[in-house]
Amino acid sequence: MKKIIQNEKGMTLVELLAASALLGIVLLTFMTVFTQAAKFTAHNQETLTAVQVAEEVVADVRGIGKIQDLLNANNSIQGNKLIDNYSYSPYSVTVEERPAPDPKLKKAIITVKSAPGSGINEPEFKTEMYFKVSP
């Protein structure tokens, strides 16, 4: 005669599959959160770097009398725009000069474009400033 074992230690296959599925759902949720956090961090880093480049350009513009004073071997002027693709590599900087309400001032619109393929939604950062016109 066979003796029936009444020992129920361990897990059944159904319990094991349910636990695996639940663990998979929880891990997938956490991995999505980490992936989004990494993308957010990369986006913020790219934006902050573009802002820092724009601040450097603002400091350069502050000490000039006209946009042409910024002209050097690394950039070019097209009309009232200075385009610099090399000085702040991998960023492209455009400084556009416009008239201001006060004839003693000029308005500079500074655009810093991120490198292609940087993976951010806003590919450029724009800021405006006024600077004194040299007599």
Short mmCIF file of N, CA and C in Angstrom, two decimals:
data_model
loop_
_atom_site.label_atom_id
_atom_site.label_comp_id
_atom_site.label_asym_id
_atom_site.label_seq_id
_atom_site.Cartn_x
_atom_site.Cartn_y
_atom_site.Cartn_z
N MET A 1 0.82 -1.18 0.00
CA MET A 1 0.00 0.00 0.00
C MET A 1 0.86 1.25 0.00
N LYS A 2 0.33 2.16 -0.72
CA LYS A 2 1.06 3.41 -0.81
C LYS A 2 0.68 4.30 0.35
N LYS A 3 1.67 4.95 0.82
CA LYS A 3 1.43 5.89 1.91
C LYS A 3 1.28 7.28 1.29
N ILE A 4 0.20 7.95 1.58
CA ILE A 4 -0.07 9.28 1.05
C ILE A 4 0.70 10.30 1.88
N ILE A 5 1.47 11.10 1.15
CA ILE A 5 2.27 12.12 1.83
C ILE A 5 1.41 13.35 2.02
N GLN A 6 1.29 13.82 3.21
CA GLN A 6 0.49 14.99 3.54
C GLN A 6 1.35 16.25 3.67
N ASN A 7 2.55 16.21 3.17
CA ASN A 7 3.46 17.33 3.29
C ASN A 7 3.18 18.32 2.14
N GLU A 8 2.78 19.56 2.47
CA GLU A 8 2.47 20.55 1.46
C GLU A 8 3.49 21.70 1.47
N LYS A 9 4.72 21.41 1.72
CA LYS A 9 5.75 22.42 1.67
C LYS A 9 6.08 22.71 0.22
N GLY A 10 6.40 24.01 -0.06
CA GLY A 10 6.76 24.39 -1.42
C GLY A 10 5.63 25.14 -2.11
N MET A 11 5.84 25.43 -3.38
CA MET A 11 4.87 26.22 -4.14
C MET A 11 4.42 25.42 -5.35
N THR A 12 3.19 25.67 -5.73
CA THR A 12 2.69 25.01 -6.94
C THR A 12 3.15 25.81 -8.15
N LEU A 13 3.00 25.25 -9.31
CA LEU A 13 3.39 25.90 -10.56
C LEU A 13 2.56 27.16 -10.79
N VAL A 14 1.31 27.15 -10.47
CA VAL A 14 0.43 28.31 -10.65
C VAL A 14 0.89 29.46 -9.75
N GLU A 15 1.22 29.17 -8.50
CA GLU A 15 1.71 30.20 -7.58
C GLU A 15 3.02 30.78 -8.08
N LEU A 16 3.89 29.93 -8.59
CA LEU A 16 5.17 30.39 -9.11
C LEU A 16 4.98 31.29 -10.34
N LEU A 17 4.08 30.95 -11.24
CA LEU A 17 3.81 31.78 -12.41
C LEU A 17 3.18 33.11 -12.01
N ALA A 18 2.27 33.11 -11.06
CA ALA A 18 1.64 34.34 -10.59
C ALA A 18 2.67 35.27 -9.94
N ALA A 19 3.55 34.70 -9.13
CA ALA A 19 4.58 35.51 -8.48
C ALA A 19 5.54 36.09 -9.52
N SER A 20 5.91 35.30 -10.52
CA SER A 20 6.80 35.79 -11.59
C SER A 20 6.14 36.92 -12.38
N ALA A 21 4.87 36.77 -12.71
CA ALA A 21 4.15 37.82 -13.45
C ALA A 21 4.07 39.10 -12.64
N LEU A 22 3.74 38.99 -11.38
CA LEU A 22 3.65 40.16 -10.51
C LEU A 22 5.01 40.84 -10.37
N LEU A 23 6.06 40.06 -10.18
CA LEU A 23 7.41 40.62 -10.09
C LEU A 23 7.81 41.30 -11.40
N GLY A 24 7.46 40.73 -12.53
CA GLY A 24 7.74 41.33 -13.83
C GLY A 24 7.05 42.66 -14.01
N ILE A 25 5.80 42.77 -13.60
CA ILE A 25 5.05 44.03 -13.71
C ILE A 25 5.69 45.10 -12.84
N VAL A 26 6.05 44.75 -11.62
CA VAL A 26 6.67 45.72 -10.71
C VAL A 26 8.02 46.18 -11.26
N LEU A 27 8.85 45.27 -11.75
CA LEU A 27 10.16 45.64 -12.29
C LEU A 27 10.03 46.49 -13.55
N LEU A 28 9.06 46.17 -14.39
CA LEU A 28 8.84 46.95 -15.60
C LEU A 28 8.44 48.39 -15.26
N THR A 29 7.62 48.56 -14.24
CA THR A 29 7.21 49.90 -13.81
C THR A 29 8.42 50.69 -13.31
N PHE A 30 9.25 50.08 -12.50
CA PHE A 30 10.42 50.77 -11.98
C PHE A 30 11.42 51.10 -13.09
N MET A 31 11.60 50.19 -14.04
CA MET A 31 12.54 50.45 -15.13
C MET A 31 12.04 51.61 -15.99
N THR A 32 10.74 51.74 -16.18
CA THR A 32 10.19 52.87 -16.93
C THR A 32 10.47 54.18 -16.21
N VAL A 33 10.32 54.19 -14.91
CA VAL A 33 10.60 55.39 -14.12
C VAL A 33 12.07 55.77 -14.24
N PHE A 34 12.96 54.81 -14.16
CA PHE A 34 14.40 55.10 -14.27
C PHE A 34 14.77 55.60 -15.67
N THR A 35 14.15 55.02 -16.68
CA THR A 35 14.42 55.46 -18.05
C THR A 35 13.96 56.90 -18.26
N GLN A 36 12.78 57.24 -17.77
CA GLN A 36 12.28 58.60 -17.90
C GLN A 36 13.14 59.58 -17.10
N ALA A 37 13.60 59.18 -15.95
CA ALA A 37 14.47 60.04 -15.14
C ALA A 37 15.79 60.30 -15.86
N ALA A 38 16.34 59.30 -16.52
CA ALA A 38 17.58 59.48 -17.27
C ALA A 38 17.38 60.43 -18.44
N LYS A 39 16.26 60.30 -19.16
CA LYS A 39 15.96 61.22 -20.27
C LYS A 39 15.77 62.64 -19.76
N PHE A 40 15.07 62.80 -18.66
CA PHE A 40 14.84 64.11 -18.07
C PHE A 40 16.16 64.76 -17.66
N THR A 41 17.04 63.98 -17.06
CA THR A 41 18.35 64.49 -16.65
C THR A 41 19.18 64.93 -17.85
N ALA A 42 19.18 64.13 -18.90
CA ALA A 42 19.93 64.49 -20.12
C ALA A 42 19.36 65.76 -20.75
N HIS A 43 18.04 65.87 -20.77
CA HIS A 43 17.40 67.07 -21.32
C HIS A 43 17.77 68.30 -20.50
N ASN A 44 17.71 68.20 -19.21
CA ASN A 44 18.07 69.34 -18.35
C ASN A 44 19.53 69.73 -18.49
N GLN A 45 20.40 68.75 -18.60
CA GLN A 45 21.82 69.04 -18.77
C GLN A 45 22.06 69.78 -20.09
N GLU A 46 21.42 69.34 -21.15
CA GLU A 46 21.57 69.99 -22.45
C GLU A 46 21.03 71.42 -22.41
N THR A 47 19.88 71.61 -21.77
CA THR A 47 19.30 72.95 -21.66
C THR A 47 20.18 73.88 -20.83
N LEU A 48 20.67 73.39 -19.71
CA LEU A 48 21.53 74.22 -18.86
C LEU A 48 22.84 74.59 -19.56
N THR A 49 23.38 73.69 -20.34
CA THR A 49 24.59 74.00 -21.09
C THR A 49 24.31 75.06 -22.14
N ALA A 50 23.16 74.97 -22.82
CA ALA A 50 22.78 75.99 -23.81
C ALA A 50 22.60 77.35 -23.14
N VAL A 51 22.03 77.37 -21.95
CA VAL A 51 21.87 78.62 -21.20
C VAL A 51 23.23 79.19 -20.83
N GLN A 52 24.14 78.34 -20.43
CA GLN A 52 25.49 78.80 -20.07
C GLN A 52 26.21 79.39 -21.28
N VAL A 53 26.07 78.76 -22.44
CA VAL A 53 26.66 79.29 -23.66
C VAL A 53 26.05 80.65 -23.99
N ALA A 54 24.72 80.77 -23.84
CA ALA A 54 24.05 82.05 -24.10
C ALA A 54 24.54 83.13 -23.14
N GLU A 55 24.78 82.77 -21.88
CA GLU A 55 25.31 83.76 -20.93
C GLU A 55 26.71 84.22 -21.32
N GLU A 56 27.53 83.32 -21.85
CA GLU A 56 28.86 83.72 -22.32
C GLU A 56 28.75 84.69 -23.49
N VAL A 57 27.80 84.42 -24.40
CA VAL A 57 27.61 85.30 -25.55
C VAL A 57 27.08 86.66 -25.08
N VAL A 58 26.17 86.66 -24.11
CA VAL A 58 25.66 87.92 -23.55
C VAL A 58 26.81 88.74 -22.98
N ALA A 59 27.73 88.10 -22.27
CA ALA A 59 28.88 88.80 -21.71
C ALA A 59 29.75 89.39 -22.82
N ASP A 60 29.91 88.64 -23.92
CA ASP A 60 30.68 89.16 -25.05
C ASP A 60 29.98 90.35 -25.71
N VAL A 61 28.68 90.25 -25.88
CA VAL A 61 27.91 91.32 -26.54
C VAL A 61 27.87 92.57 -25.67
N ARG A 62 27.86 92.40 -24.38
CA ARG A 62 27.77 93.54 -23.47
C ARG A 62 28.91 94.54 -23.67
N GLY A 63 30.06 94.07 -24.08
CA GLY A 63 31.22 94.95 -24.19
C GLY A 63 31.48 95.48 -25.58
N ILE A 64 30.52 95.35 -26.50
CA ILE A 64 30.76 95.80 -27.88
C ILE A 64 29.88 96.98 -28.24
N GLY A 65 30.18 97.61 -29.37
CA GLY A 65 29.37 98.71 -29.87
C GLY A 65 28.42 98.29 -30.96
N LYS A 66 28.77 97.22 -31.68
CA LYS A 66 27.91 96.67 -32.73
C LYS A 66 28.28 95.21 -32.94
N ILE A 67 27.39 94.48 -33.55
CA ILE A 67 27.57 93.04 -33.73
C ILE A 67 28.83 92.75 -34.54
N GLN A 68 29.18 93.59 -35.48
CA GLN A 68 30.36 93.37 -36.31
C GLN A 68 31.65 93.31 -35.48
N ASP A 69 31.64 93.89 -34.27
CA ASP A 69 32.82 93.84 -33.41
C ASP A 69 33.13 92.42 -32.94
N LEU A 70 32.16 91.52 -33.03
CA LEU A 70 32.37 90.12 -32.62
C LEU A 70 32.96 89.27 -33.73
N LEU A 71 33.07 89.83 -34.93
CA LEU A 71 33.53 89.06 -36.08
C LEU A 71 34.97 88.58 -35.88
N ASN A 72 35.17 87.28 -36.11
CA ASN A 72 36.52 86.70 -36.08
C ASN A 72 36.57 85.55 -37.09
N ALA A 73 37.62 84.77 -37.07
CA ALA A 73 37.79 83.71 -38.06
C ALA A 73 36.78 82.58 -37.91
N ASN A 74 36.15 82.45 -36.73
CA ASN A 74 35.24 81.34 -36.49
C ASN A 74 33.79 81.62 -36.85
N ASN A 75 33.47 82.84 -37.25
CA ASN A 75 32.08 83.14 -37.50
C ASN A 75 31.92 83.98 -38.76
N SER A 76 30.67 84.25 -39.12
CA SER A 76 30.40 85.05 -40.31
C SER A 76 29.20 85.94 -40.03
N ILE A 77 29.09 87.00 -40.81
CA ILE A 77 27.96 87.92 -40.67
C ILE A 77 27.14 87.84 -41.94
N GLN A 78 25.85 87.65 -41.76
CA GLN A 78 24.90 87.64 -42.87
C GLN A 78 23.84 88.68 -42.57
N GLY A 79 23.95 89.85 -43.18
CA GLY A 79 23.02 90.95 -42.91
C GLY A 79 23.26 91.49 -41.51
N ASN A 80 22.26 91.40 -40.66
CA ASN A 80 22.40 91.88 -39.29
C ASN A 80 22.54 90.71 -38.30
N LYS A 81 22.95 89.53 -38.81
CA LYS A 81 23.12 88.34 -37.98
C LYS A 81 24.57 87.88 -38.00
N LEU A 82 25.05 87.55 -36.82
CA LEU A 82 26.36 86.92 -36.68
C LEU A 82 26.10 85.44 -36.42
N ILE A 83 26.72 84.58 -37.21
CA ILE A 83 26.52 83.14 -37.07
C ILE A 83 27.86 82.50 -36.72
N ASP A 84 27.88 81.79 -35.60
CA ASP A 84 29.10 81.16 -35.10
C ASP A 84 28.82 79.68 -34.85
N ASN A 85 29.40 78.82 -35.68
CA ASN A 85 29.20 77.38 -35.54
C ASN A 85 30.39 76.67 -34.91
N TYR A 86 31.45 77.42 -34.58
CA TYR A 86 32.68 76.77 -34.15
C TYR A 86 33.14 77.15 -32.74
N SER A 87 32.95 78.39 -32.32
CA SER A 87 33.51 78.84 -31.04
C SER A 87 32.91 78.10 -29.85
N TYR A 88 31.66 77.71 -29.95
CA TYR A 88 30.98 77.06 -28.82
C TYR A 88 30.57 75.64 -29.22
N SER A 89 31.41 74.97 -29.96
CA SER A 89 31.10 73.64 -30.45
C SER A 89 30.71 72.73 -29.29
N PRO A 90 29.67 71.93 -29.43
CA PRO A 90 28.86 71.57 -30.59
C PRO A 90 27.62 72.45 -30.77
N TYR A 91 27.58 73.61 -30.18
CA TYR A 91 26.43 74.50 -30.29
C TYR A 91 26.64 75.51 -31.41
N SER A 92 25.54 75.89 -32.03
CA SER A 92 25.56 76.93 -33.05
C SER A 92 24.93 78.18 -32.44
N VAL A 93 25.63 79.30 -32.53
CA VAL A 93 25.18 80.54 -31.91
C VAL A 93 24.88 81.56 -33.01
N THR A 94 23.70 82.19 -32.91
CA THR A 94 23.33 83.27 -33.82
C THR A 94 23.02 84.50 -32.98
N VAL A 95 23.63 85.62 -33.33
CA VAL A 95 23.35 86.89 -32.64
C VAL A 95 22.77 87.83 -33.70
N GLU A 96 21.53 88.23 -33.49
CA GLU A 96 20.86 89.12 -34.43
C GLU A 96 20.72 90.50 -33.80
N GLU A 97 21.09 91.52 -34.55
CA GLU A 97 21.02 92.90 -34.07
C GLU A 97 19.75 93.54 -34.63
N ARG A 98 18.98 94.17 -33.74
CA ARG A 98 17.76 94.87 -34.15
C ARG A 98 17.73 96.24 -33.48
N PRO A 99 16.99 97.16 -34.05
CA PRO A 99 16.87 98.47 -33.41
C PRO A 99 16.06 98.37 -32.12
N ALA A 100 16.34 99.27 -31.19
CA ALA A 100 15.64 99.34 -29.92
C ALA A 100 14.82 100.63 -29.87
N PRO A 101 13.88 100.73 -28.94
CA PRO A 101 13.09 101.97 -28.84
C PRO A 101 13.95 103.20 -28.55
N ASP A 102 15.02 103.02 -27.81
CA ASP A 102 15.93 104.12 -27.49
C ASP A 102 17.05 104.15 -28.54
N PRO A 103 17.31 105.28 -29.20
CA PRO A 103 18.34 105.30 -30.23
C PRO A 103 19.76 105.06 -29.70
N LYS A 104 19.96 105.16 -28.40
CA LYS A 104 21.28 104.90 -27.82
C LYS A 104 21.51 103.41 -27.57
N LEU A 105 20.48 102.61 -27.82
CA LEU A 105 20.57 101.17 -27.56
C LEU A 105 20.31 100.38 -28.82
N LYS A 106 20.78 99.15 -28.83
CA LYS A 106 20.47 98.16 -29.86
C LYS A 106 19.97 96.91 -29.12
N LYS A 107 19.14 96.15 -29.81
CA LYS A 107 18.62 94.92 -29.25
C LYS A 107 19.37 93.75 -29.90
N ALA A 108 19.84 92.82 -29.09
CA ALA A 108 20.50 91.62 -29.58
C ALA A 108 19.64 90.41 -29.21
N ILE A 109 19.32 89.61 -30.21
CA ILE A 109 18.59 88.36 -29.99
C ILE A 109 19.60 87.24 -30.17
N ILE A 110 19.84 86.50 -29.10
CA ILE A 110 20.86 85.45 -29.09
C ILE A 110 20.15 84.09 -29.11
N THR A 111 20.50 83.29 -30.09
CA THR A 111 19.91 81.96 -30.24
C THR A 111 21.03 80.93 -30.17
N VAL A 112 20.88 79.98 -29.27
CA VAL A 112 21.85 78.89 -29.13
C VAL A 112 21.14 77.60 -29.52
N LYS A 113 21.62 76.97 -30.59
CA LYS A 113 21.02 75.72 -31.07
C LYS A 113 21.86 74.55 -30.60
N SER A 114 21.16 73.53 -30.09
CA SER A 114 21.85 72.32 -29.65
C SER A 114 22.32 71.52 -30.84
N ALA A 115 23.27 70.68 -30.59
CA ALA A 115 23.81 69.83 -31.66
C ALA A 115 22.73 68.89 -32.17
N PRO A 116 22.74 68.60 -33.45
CA PRO A 116 21.77 67.64 -33.97
C PRO A 116 21.96 66.28 -33.31
N GLY A 117 20.84 65.64 -33.01
CA GLY A 117 20.91 64.32 -32.39
C GLY A 117 21.12 64.36 -30.89
N SER A 118 20.95 65.54 -30.27
CA SER A 118 21.14 65.61 -28.82
C SER A 118 19.97 65.01 -28.07
N GLY A 119 18.84 64.80 -28.77
CA GLY A 119 17.71 64.10 -28.17
C GLY A 119 16.83 64.96 -27.28
N ILE A 120 16.83 66.28 -27.46
CA ILE A 120 15.95 67.11 -26.66
C ILE A 120 14.86 67.70 -27.54
N ASN A 121 13.73 68.02 -26.93
CA ASN A 121 12.58 68.51 -27.68
C ASN A 121 12.76 69.95 -28.14
N GLU A 122 13.35 70.78 -27.32
CA GLU A 122 13.58 72.17 -27.69
C GLU A 122 15.00 72.28 -28.23
N PRO A 123 15.15 72.33 -29.56
CA PRO A 123 16.51 72.31 -30.11
C PRO A 123 17.26 73.62 -29.98
N GLU A 124 16.60 74.67 -29.47
CA GLU A 124 17.30 75.94 -29.35
C GLU A 124 16.86 76.70 -28.11
N PHE A 125 17.73 77.58 -27.65
CA PHE A 125 17.46 78.46 -26.52
C PHE A 125 17.63 79.89 -27.02
N LYS A 126 16.64 80.74 -26.75
CA LYS A 126 16.68 82.13 -27.20
C LYS A 126 16.64 83.08 -26.02
N THR A 127 17.40 84.16 -26.12
CA THR A 127 17.35 85.21 -25.12
C THR A 127 17.55 86.54 -25.84
N GLU A 128 17.10 87.60 -25.21
CA GLU A 128 17.23 88.94 -25.79
C GLU A 128 17.90 89.87 -24.78
N MET A 129 18.59 90.86 -25.31
CA MET A 129 19.24 91.85 -24.43
C MET A 129 19.39 93.16 -25.18
N TYR A 130 19.56 94.22 -24.45
CA TYR A 130 19.86 95.53 -25.04
C TYR A 130 21.31 95.87 -24.71
N PHE A 131 21.99 96.53 -25.65
CA PHE A 131 23.34 96.98 -25.39
C PHE A 131 23.53 98.38 -25.95
N LYS A 132 24.46 99.10 -25.35
CA LYS A 132 24.71 100.48 -25.74
C LYS A 132 25.39 100.54 -27.10
N VAL A 133 24.98 101.52 -27.90
CA VAL A 133 25.60 101.73 -29.19
C VAL A 133 26.77 102.66 -28.99
N SER A 134 27.92 102.31 -29.55
CA SER A 134 29.07 103.18 -29.43
C SER A 134 28.88 104.41 -30.33
N PRO A 135 29.28 105.60 -29.85
CA PRO A 135 29.05 106.82 -30.64
C PRO A 135 29.91 106.89 -31.89
#
